[in-house]
Coordinates of N, CA, C and O in Angstrom, one line a residue:
M1 N -42.8 -0.5 -113.9 CA -43.7 0.4 -114.0 C -44.5 -0.5 -114.1 O -44.8 -0.7 -116.2
K2 N -45.8 -0.2 -114.2 CA -47.5 -0.8 -114.0 C -47.7 0.5 -115.1 O -47.5 1.3 -114.5
S3 N -49.1 0.1 -115.8 CA -49.9 0.9 -116.8 C -50.6 2.1 -115.8 O -50.8 1.8 -115.0
G4 N -50.3 3.2 -115.9 CA -51.0 4.2 -115.3 C -50.0 4.9 -114.2 O -50.6 5.7 -113.8
E5 N -49.0 4.8 -114.1 CA -47.9 5.2 -113.4 C -47.2 5.9 -114.1 O -46.4 4.8 -115.3
G6 N -46.0 6.7 -113.7 CA -45.3 7.6 -114.4 C -44.2 8.3 -113.1 O -44.6 7.9 -112.0
T7 N -43.1 8.5 -114.1 CA -42.3 9.2 -112.8 C -41.8 10.8 -113.4 O -42.3 10.5 -115.3
K8 N -41.6 11.8 -112.9 CA -41.3 12.4 -113.4 C -40.6 13.9 -112.3 O -40.8 13.3 -110.9
Q9 N -39.6 14.5 -112.8 CA -38.7 15.7 -111.8 C -39.6 16.9 -112.1 O -40.1 17.2 -112.7
E10 N -39.8 17.1 -110.5 CA -40.2 18.3 -110.0 C -40.0 19.2 -109.1 O -39.6 18.5 -107.9
K11 N -39.1 20.4 -109.6 CA -38.2 21.1 -108.4 C -37.4 20.5 -107.3 O -37.2 20.3 -105.9
G12 N -36.4 19.7 -108.5 CA -35.4 18.9 -107.2 C -36.0 17.2 -106.7 O -35.4 17.0 -105.8
E13 N -37.6 17.4 -106.9 CA -38.0 16.3 -106.0 C -38.5 15.1 -107.4 O -38.7 15.4 -108.4
V14 N -38.5 13.5 -106.5 CA -39.1 12.6 -107.5 C -40.3 12.5 -107.3 O -41.0 12.8 -106.4
V15 N -41.1 13.0 -108.5 CA -42.7 12.8 -108.2 C -43.2 11.4 -108.7 O -42.9 11.2 -110.1
M16 N -43.7 10.3 -108.3 CA -44.3 9.3 -109.1 C -45.8 9.1 -108.9 O -46.1 9.3 -108.0
T17 N -46.2 8.7 -109.7 CA -47.7 8.5 -109.5 C -47.9 7.3 -109.6 O -47.5 6.4 -110.2
T18 N -48.9 6.8 -109.0 CA -49.4 5.2 -108.6 C -50.8 5.0 -108.0 O -51.1 6.0 -107.9
K19 N -51.3 3.8 -108.3 CA -52.6 4.0 -107.6 C -52.8 3.4 -106.3 O -52.3 2.4 -105.7
V20 N -53.6 3.7 -105.5 CA -54.3 3.0 -104.3 C -55.3 2.2 -104.5 O -56.2 2.0 -105.6
Q21 N -54.8 1.0 -104.1 CA -55.7 -0.3 -103.7 C -56.0 -0.7 -102.5 O -55.3 -0.1 -101.3
K22 N -57.2 -1.1 -102.4 CA -57.7 -1.8 -101.2 C -56.6 -3.1 -100.9 O -56.7 -4.1 -101.9
W23 N -56.8 -2.9 -99.4 CA -55.6 -4.2 -98.6 C -56.9 -4.2 -97.9 O -56.6 -3.8 -96.6
G24 N -57.4 -5.7 -97.6 CA -58.4 -6.0 -96.1 C -59.4 -4.5 -96.2 O -59.9 -4.5 -97.3
N25 N -59.7 -4.4 -95.0 CA -60.4 -3.3 -95.0 C -59.8 -2.0 -95.4 O -60.6 -0.9 -95.2
S26 N -58.5 -2.2 -95.5 CA -57.5 -0.5 -95.4 C -57.2 -0.4 -96.9 O -57.3 -1.4 -98.1
L27 N -56.8 0.7 -97.3 CA -55.9 1.2 -98.5 C -54.6 1.5 -98.6 O -54.5 1.1 -97.3
A28 N -54.1 0.7 -99.5 CA -52.8 0.5 -99.7 C -51.8 1.8 -101.0 O -52.6 1.2 -101.9
V29 N -50.9 1.5 -100.7 CA -50.2 2.3 -101.4 C -48.8 1.8 -101.7 O -47.8 1.6 -100.9
R30 N -48.3 1.3 -103.1 CA -47.3 0.8 -103.2 C -45.9 1.5 -103.4 O -46.3 2.4 -103.6
I31 N -44.7 1.0 -102.8 CA -44.0 1.9 -102.8 C -42.2 1.3 -103.8 O -42.3 0.3 -103.0
P32 N -42.7 2.3 -104.6 CA -41.9 1.7 -105.9 C -40.4 1.0 -105.4 O -40.0 1.8 -104.2
S33 N -39.5 -0.2 -105.9 CA -38.2 -0.3 -105.7 C -37.4 0.6 -105.1 O -36.5 0.3 -104.6
Q34 N -37.4 1.3 -106.4 CA -36.2 2.4 -106.6 C -36.0 3.5 -105.6 O -35.4 4.1 -104.9
I35 N -37.6 3.5 -105.3 CA -37.0 4.9 -103.7 C -37.1 3.7 -102.3 O -36.5 4.6 -101.9
A36 N -37.7 2.3 -102.3 CA -37.6 1.8 -101.4 C -35.9 2.1 -100.7 O -35.8 2.0 -99.5
E37 N -35.2 1.6 -102.0 CA -33.8 0.9 -102.3 C -33.3 2.6 -101.5 O -32.2 2.8 -100.6
Q38 N -34.0 3.8 -102.1 CA -32.6 5.0 -101.7 C -33.2 5.4 -100.3 O -32.5 5.9 -99.9
L39 N -34.2 5.3 -99.6 CA -34.7 6.0 -98.6 C -34.3 4.2 -97.5 O -34.6 3.9 -96.2
Q40 N -33.4 3.3 -98.0 CA -33.6 2.1 -96.8 C -35.1 2.0 -96.5 O -35.0 1.2 -95.0
I41 N -36.0 1.5 -97.6 CA -37.1 1.1 -96.3 C -37.1 -0.4 -97.4 O -36.9 -0.6 -98.0
R42 N -37.4 -1.5 -96.3 CA -37.7 -2.3 -96.3 C -39.0 -2.9 -95.6 O -40.0 -2.2 -94.6
Q43 N -39.5 -4.2 -95.7 CA -40.7 -4.9 -95.7 C -40.3 -4.9 -93.7 O -39.0 -5.4 -93.4
G44 N -41.5 -4.2 -93.0 CA -41.1 -4.0 -91.9 C -41.4 -2.5 -91.2 O -41.0 -2.6 -90.4
S45 N -40.2 -1.9 -91.9 CA -40.1 -0.7 -91.4 C -41.6 0.1 -91.1 O -41.9 -0.1 -92.0
E46 N -41.0 0.9 -90.1 CA -42.0 1.7 -89.6 C -42.0 2.8 -90.3 O -41.0 3.3 -90.8
M47 N -43.3 3.3 -91.2 CA -43.1 4.6 -91.4 C -44.1 5.7 -90.4 O -45.4 5.0 -89.8
E48 N -44.0 6.9 -90.9 CA -44.8 7.6 -90.3 C -45.9 8.7 -91.2 O -45.5 8.7 -92.6
I49 N -46.9 8.6 -91.0 CA -47.4 9.2 -91.7 C -48.4 10.9 -91.3 O -48.8 10.5 -90.1
V50 N -47.8 11.2 -91.9 CA -48.5 13.0 -92.1 C -49.1 13.5 -92.5 O -49.3 13.5 -93.8
V51 N -50.7 14.1 -92.6 CA -51.7 14.9 -93.1 C -51.4 16.3 -92.7 O -51.6 16.5 -91.3
A52 N -51.6 17.2 -93.3 CA -51.3 18.7 -93.2 C -51.6 19.2 -94.7 O -51.4 18.7 -96.0
N53 N -52.3 20.2 -94.8 CA -52.6 21.0 -96.0 C -53.7 20.1 -96.5 O -52.4 20.9 -98.1
G54 N -54.0 19.6 -96.5 CA -54.5 18.5 -97.5 C -54.0 17.2 -98.2 O -54.4 17.0 -99.2
A55 N -52.6 17.2 -97.7 CA -52.2 16.2 -98.4 C -51.4 15.1 -97.0 O -51.4 15.5 -96.2
I56 N -50.7 14.1 -98.0 CA -50.2 13.1 -96.6 C -49.0 12.8 -97.8 O -48.5 12.6 -98.3
T57 N -48.3 12.7 -96.3 CA -46.6 12.6 -96.7 C -46.2 11.4 -95.7 O -46.6 11.3 -94.7
F58 N -45.3 10.5 -96.4 CA -44.5 9.6 -96.0 C -43.2 9.4 -95.7 O -42.9 9.8 -96.3
R59 N -42.7 9.2 -93.7 CA -41.6 9.5 -93.8 C -41.2 7.9 -93.6 O -41.8 7.7 -92.2
P60 N -40.0 7.8 -93.2 CA -39.6 6.3 -92.9 C -39.3 7.3 -90.7 O -38.6 7.8 -91.0
K61 N -39.5 5.7 -90.4 CA -39.8 6.8 -88.8 C -38.3 6.3 -88.3 O -37.4 5.4 -89.0
K62 N -37.5 7.1 -87.7 CA -36.5 7.2 -87.3 C -36.2 6.5 -85.9 O -36.9 6.4 -85.4
K63 N -35.5 5.2 -86.4 CA -35.1 4.9 -85.2 C -34.4 5.5 -83.8 O -33.5 5.7 -83.8
K64 N -34.3 4.7 -83.0 CA -34.0 5.1 -81.8 C -32.4 4.7 -81.8 O -32.5 3.4 -81.9
P65 N -31.2 5.4 -82.0 CA -30.3 5.1 -81.8 C -29.5 3.9 -80.7 O -30.7 4.5 -79.4
A66 N -29.1 2.7 -80.8 CA -28.4 2.0 -79.8 C -27.4 2.1 -78.5 O -26.8 3.4 -79.1
L67 N -27.1 2.0 -77.7 CA -26.6 2.6 -76.7 C -25.2 2.3 -77.2 O -24.3 3.8 -77.2
D68 N -24.5 1.2 -78.1 CA -23.5 1.2 -78.8 C -23.3 2.1 -79.6 O -21.9 2.9 -79.3
E69 N -24.3 2.8 -80.3 CA -24.2 3.7 -81.2 C -23.6 5.1 -81.1 O -22.9 6.0 -81.6
L70 N -24.5 5.6 -80.0 CA -24.4 6.4 -79.1 C -22.8 6.8 -78.7 O -22.4 7.8 -78.6
L71 N -22.7 5.7 -77.7 CA -21.4 5.4 -77.2 C -20.0 6.0 -78.0 O -18.8 6.3 -78.1
A72 N -20.6 5.0 -79.1 CA -19.3 5.3 -80.4 C -18.6 6.8 -81.1 O -17.6 7.2 -81.3
K73 N -19.8 7.9 -80.6 CA -19.6 9.4 -80.7 C -19.1 9.8 -80.0 O -18.4 11.1 -80.5
V74 N -18.8 9.2 -78.7 CA -18.2 10.2 -77.9 C -16.3 9.9 -78.2 O -16.0 9.2 -78.4
T75 N -16.1 11.3 -77.7 CA -14.6 11.3 -78.2 C -13.9 12.1 -77.4 O -14.7 13.0 -76.5
P76 N -12.7 11.7 -77.2 CA -12.1 13.1 -76.0 C -12.2 14.3 -76.2 O -12.2 15.7 -75.4
E77 N -12.4 15.0 -77.0 CA -12.4 16.4 -77.8 C -13.9 16.9 -77.3 O -14.1 18.1 -77.0
N78 N -15.2 15.3 -77.4 CA -16.1 16.5 -77.1 C -16.8 16.0 -75.6 O -18.1 15.6 -75.6
R79 N -16.3 15.2 -74.8 CA -16.4 14.9 -73.3 C -16.4 16.6 -72.2 O -15.3 17.1 -72.8
H80 N -17.0 16.1 -71.5 CA -17.0 17.5 -70.6 C -16.3 17.1 -69.5 O -15.9 16.3 -69.3
N81 N -16.0 18.1 -68.5 CA -15.2 17.6 -67.4 C -16.4 17.1 -66.6 O -16.9 17.3 -66.3
E82 N -15.3 16.4 -64.9 CA -16.0 15.8 -64.6 C -16.4 17.0 -63.8 O -16.0 18.4 -62.8
I83 N -17.4 16.3 -63.0 CA -18.5 18.0 -62.0 C -18.7 17.7 -60.6 O -18.7 16.0 -60.0
D84 N -18.1 18.1 -59.6 CA -18.5 17.6 -58.2 C -19.8 18.1 -58.0 O -19.9 19.4 -57.6
L85 N -20.3 16.8 -57.2 CA -21.3 17.3 -56.6 C -21.6 17.1 -55.3 O -22.3 17.1 -54.5
G86 N -20.5 17.1 -54.6 CA -20.5 17.4 -53.4 C -20.0 15.7 -52.5 O -19.7 14.8 -53.2
V87 N -20.2 15.8 -51.0 CA -19.7 14.3 -50.6 C -21.0 13.5 -50.8 O -22.3 14.2 -50.9
E88 N -20.8 12.1 -51.3 CA -22.0 11.1 -51.5 C -22.8 10.7 -50.2 O -22.4 11.1 -49.0
G89 N -24.1 11.3 -50.5 CA -25.6 11.2 -49.1 C -25.9 12.4 -49.7 O -26.5 12.7 -48.4
N90 N -25.0 13.4 -49.7 CA -24.7 14.9 -49.1 C -24.6 15.8 -50.6 O -23.7 16.9 -50.1
E91 N -25.3 15.7 -51.7 CA -24.8 16.0 -52.9 C -25.5 17.5 -52.8 O -26.4 18.0 -52.0
L92 N -25.0 18.3 -53.6 CA -25.4 19.8 -53.8 C -26.2 19.9 -54.8 O -26.7 21.4 -55.1
I93 N -27.1 19.2 -55.4 CA -28.2 18.9 -56.3 C -29.8 19.8 -55.6 O -29.7 19.6 -54.4

């Protein structure tokens, strides 16, 4: 960890201090490797930036599940019964 950076525990949270640095025309904050590993953040990961009540929060953007991932969660116990919508071309909707 670089000089000027630190870690402390606060109310069950990990609080780290780092410096904001210039990156092109923008500013950047480095995410320490131990936090990136814990949150499974990698180069190219999409992040959401939330600004509220004078604070900035960064959180990994939740990816939309693939169809295969959704279908893997279907079980005979959580499937609904077939619904009769009427004769084809003359549905009751």
